[in-house]
CSV table of C-alpha atoms in Angstrom, one decimal:
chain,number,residue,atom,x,y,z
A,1,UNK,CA,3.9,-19.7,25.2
A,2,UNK,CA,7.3,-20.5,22.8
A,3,UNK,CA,6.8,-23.4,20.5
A,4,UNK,CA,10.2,-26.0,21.1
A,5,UNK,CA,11.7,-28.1,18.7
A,6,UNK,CA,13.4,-31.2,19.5
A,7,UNK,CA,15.8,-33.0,17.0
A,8,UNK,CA,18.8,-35.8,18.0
A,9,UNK,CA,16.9,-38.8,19.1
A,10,UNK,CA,17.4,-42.2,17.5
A,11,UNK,CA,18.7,-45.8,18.3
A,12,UNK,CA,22.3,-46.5,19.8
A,13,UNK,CA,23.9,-49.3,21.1
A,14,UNK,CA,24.1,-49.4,25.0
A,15,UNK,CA,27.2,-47.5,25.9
A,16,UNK,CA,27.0,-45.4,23.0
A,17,UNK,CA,26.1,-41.4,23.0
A,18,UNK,CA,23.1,-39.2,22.0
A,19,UNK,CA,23.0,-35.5,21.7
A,20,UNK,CA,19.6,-33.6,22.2
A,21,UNK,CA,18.8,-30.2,20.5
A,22,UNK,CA,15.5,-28.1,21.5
A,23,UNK,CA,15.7,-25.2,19.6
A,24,UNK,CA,12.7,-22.2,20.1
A,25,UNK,CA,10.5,-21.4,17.1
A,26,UNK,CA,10.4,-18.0,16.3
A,27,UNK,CA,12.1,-16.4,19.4
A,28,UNK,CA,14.5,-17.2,22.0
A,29,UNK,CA,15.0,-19.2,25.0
A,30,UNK,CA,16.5,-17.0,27.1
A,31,UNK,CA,13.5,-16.1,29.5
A,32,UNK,CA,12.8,-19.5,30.0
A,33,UNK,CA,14.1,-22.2,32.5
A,34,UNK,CA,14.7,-25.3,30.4
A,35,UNK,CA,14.4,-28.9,31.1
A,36,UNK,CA,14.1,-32.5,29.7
A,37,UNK,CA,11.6,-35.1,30.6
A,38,UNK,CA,11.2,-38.9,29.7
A,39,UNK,CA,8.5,-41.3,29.5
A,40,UNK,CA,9.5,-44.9,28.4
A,41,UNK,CA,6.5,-47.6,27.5
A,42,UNK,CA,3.7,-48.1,30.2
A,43,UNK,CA,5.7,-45.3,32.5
A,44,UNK,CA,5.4,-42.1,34.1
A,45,UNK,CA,6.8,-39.2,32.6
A,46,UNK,CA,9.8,-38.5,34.1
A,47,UNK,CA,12.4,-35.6,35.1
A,48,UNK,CA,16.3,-36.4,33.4
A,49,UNK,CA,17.8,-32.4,33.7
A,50,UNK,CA,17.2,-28.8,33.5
A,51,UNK,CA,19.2,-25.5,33.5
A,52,UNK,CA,18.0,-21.9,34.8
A,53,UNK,CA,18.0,-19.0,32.6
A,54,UNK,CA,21.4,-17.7,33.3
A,55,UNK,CA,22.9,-21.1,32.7
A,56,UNK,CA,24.4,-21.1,35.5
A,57,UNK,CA,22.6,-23.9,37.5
A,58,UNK,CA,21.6,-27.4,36.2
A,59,UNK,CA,19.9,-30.2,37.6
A,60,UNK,CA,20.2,-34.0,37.4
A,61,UNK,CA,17.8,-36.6,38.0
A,62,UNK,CA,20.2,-39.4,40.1
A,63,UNK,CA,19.4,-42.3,37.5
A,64,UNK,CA,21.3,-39.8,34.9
A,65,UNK,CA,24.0,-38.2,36.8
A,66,UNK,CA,27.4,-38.2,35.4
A,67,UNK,CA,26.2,-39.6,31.7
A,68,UNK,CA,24.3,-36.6,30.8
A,69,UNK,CA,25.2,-32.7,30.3
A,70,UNK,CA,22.5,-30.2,29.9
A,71,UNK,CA,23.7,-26.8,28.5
A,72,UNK,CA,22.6,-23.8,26.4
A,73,UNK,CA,24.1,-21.7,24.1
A,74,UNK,CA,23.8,-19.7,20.7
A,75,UNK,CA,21.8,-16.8,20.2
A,76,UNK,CA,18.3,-18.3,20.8
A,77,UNK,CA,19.8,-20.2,23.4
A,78,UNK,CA,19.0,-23.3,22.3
A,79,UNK,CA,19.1,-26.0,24.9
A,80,UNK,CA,21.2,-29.7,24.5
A,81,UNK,CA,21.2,-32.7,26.3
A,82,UNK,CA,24.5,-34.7,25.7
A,83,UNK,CA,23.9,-38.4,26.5
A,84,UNK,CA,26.9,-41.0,27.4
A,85,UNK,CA,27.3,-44.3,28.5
A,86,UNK,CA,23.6,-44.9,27.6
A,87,UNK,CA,22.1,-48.0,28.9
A,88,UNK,CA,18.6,-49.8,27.3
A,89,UNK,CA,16.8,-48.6,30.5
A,90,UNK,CA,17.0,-44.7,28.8
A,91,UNK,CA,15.1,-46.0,25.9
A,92,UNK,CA,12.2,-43.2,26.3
A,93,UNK,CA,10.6,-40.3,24.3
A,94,UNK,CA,12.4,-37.5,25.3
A,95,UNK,CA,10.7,-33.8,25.8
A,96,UNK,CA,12.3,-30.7,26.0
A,97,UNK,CA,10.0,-28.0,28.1
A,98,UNK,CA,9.9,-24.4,28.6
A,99,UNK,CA,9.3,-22.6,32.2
A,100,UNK,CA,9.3,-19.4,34.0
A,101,UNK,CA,11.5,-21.1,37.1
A,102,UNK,CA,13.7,-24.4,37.2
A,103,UNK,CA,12.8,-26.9,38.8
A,104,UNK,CA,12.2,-31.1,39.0
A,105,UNK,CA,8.5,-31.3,38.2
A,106,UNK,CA,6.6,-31.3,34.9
A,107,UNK,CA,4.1,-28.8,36.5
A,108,UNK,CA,6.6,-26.3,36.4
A,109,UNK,CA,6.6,-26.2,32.5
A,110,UNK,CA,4.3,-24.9,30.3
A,111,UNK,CA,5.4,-25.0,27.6
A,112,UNK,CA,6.2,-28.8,25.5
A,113,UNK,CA,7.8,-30.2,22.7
A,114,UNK,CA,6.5,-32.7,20.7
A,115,UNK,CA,9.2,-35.2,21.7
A,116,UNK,CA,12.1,-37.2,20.1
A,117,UNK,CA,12.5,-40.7,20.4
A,118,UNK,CA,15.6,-42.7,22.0
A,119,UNK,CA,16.0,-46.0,21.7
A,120,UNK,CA,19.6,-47.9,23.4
A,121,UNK,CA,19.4,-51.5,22.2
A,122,UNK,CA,21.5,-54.0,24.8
């Protein structure tokens, strides 16, 4: 398994952005399918993006599509999530994961950060 590293999170007003970083810890991304999950207060963890190995496709959950940009990049292939036009209902812990094939589900990951708080006040 490859230890992630999530950095970026904070708070922002509504409207404002945010821009994710999940870096690997000792070797690189780049035999992993990425993706970011959510889980706000007294919720269900939930899927917001991911992005195949080759980079070349990404995913969307529908309540984040056209705000937010997953992409990788660098030599370790670090993944980021770019956030706009936030609204107070993507107030969540954010967590990057690691997994052999992309897809929409947590069970496809193995492999978790320790999560990154985001907070959009109103």
């Amino acid at each position: 398994q490859v230890q992630l590293v999530e950095s970026g999170g904070g708070l922002v007003q509504a409207g404002g952005s945010l821009r994710l970083s999940c870096a690997p810890s000792g070797r690189t991304f780049s035999s992993y399918a990425m993706g970011w999950f959510r889980q706000a207060p007294g919720k269900e963890r939930e899927f917001v993006a991911a992005i195949s190995r080759s980079g070349g496709a990404t995913y969307y959950a529908d309540s984040v599509k056209g705000r937010v940009t997953i992409s990788r990049a660098g030599a370790k292939n670090t993944v980021t999530l770019q956030m706009n036009s936030l609204k107070p209902e993507d107030t969540a812990v954010y967590y990057c994961a690691a997994g052999a094939h992309v897809g929409a589900t947590a069970e496809q990951f193995g492999s978790w950060g320790q999560g990154t708080q985001v907070t959009v006040s109103p």
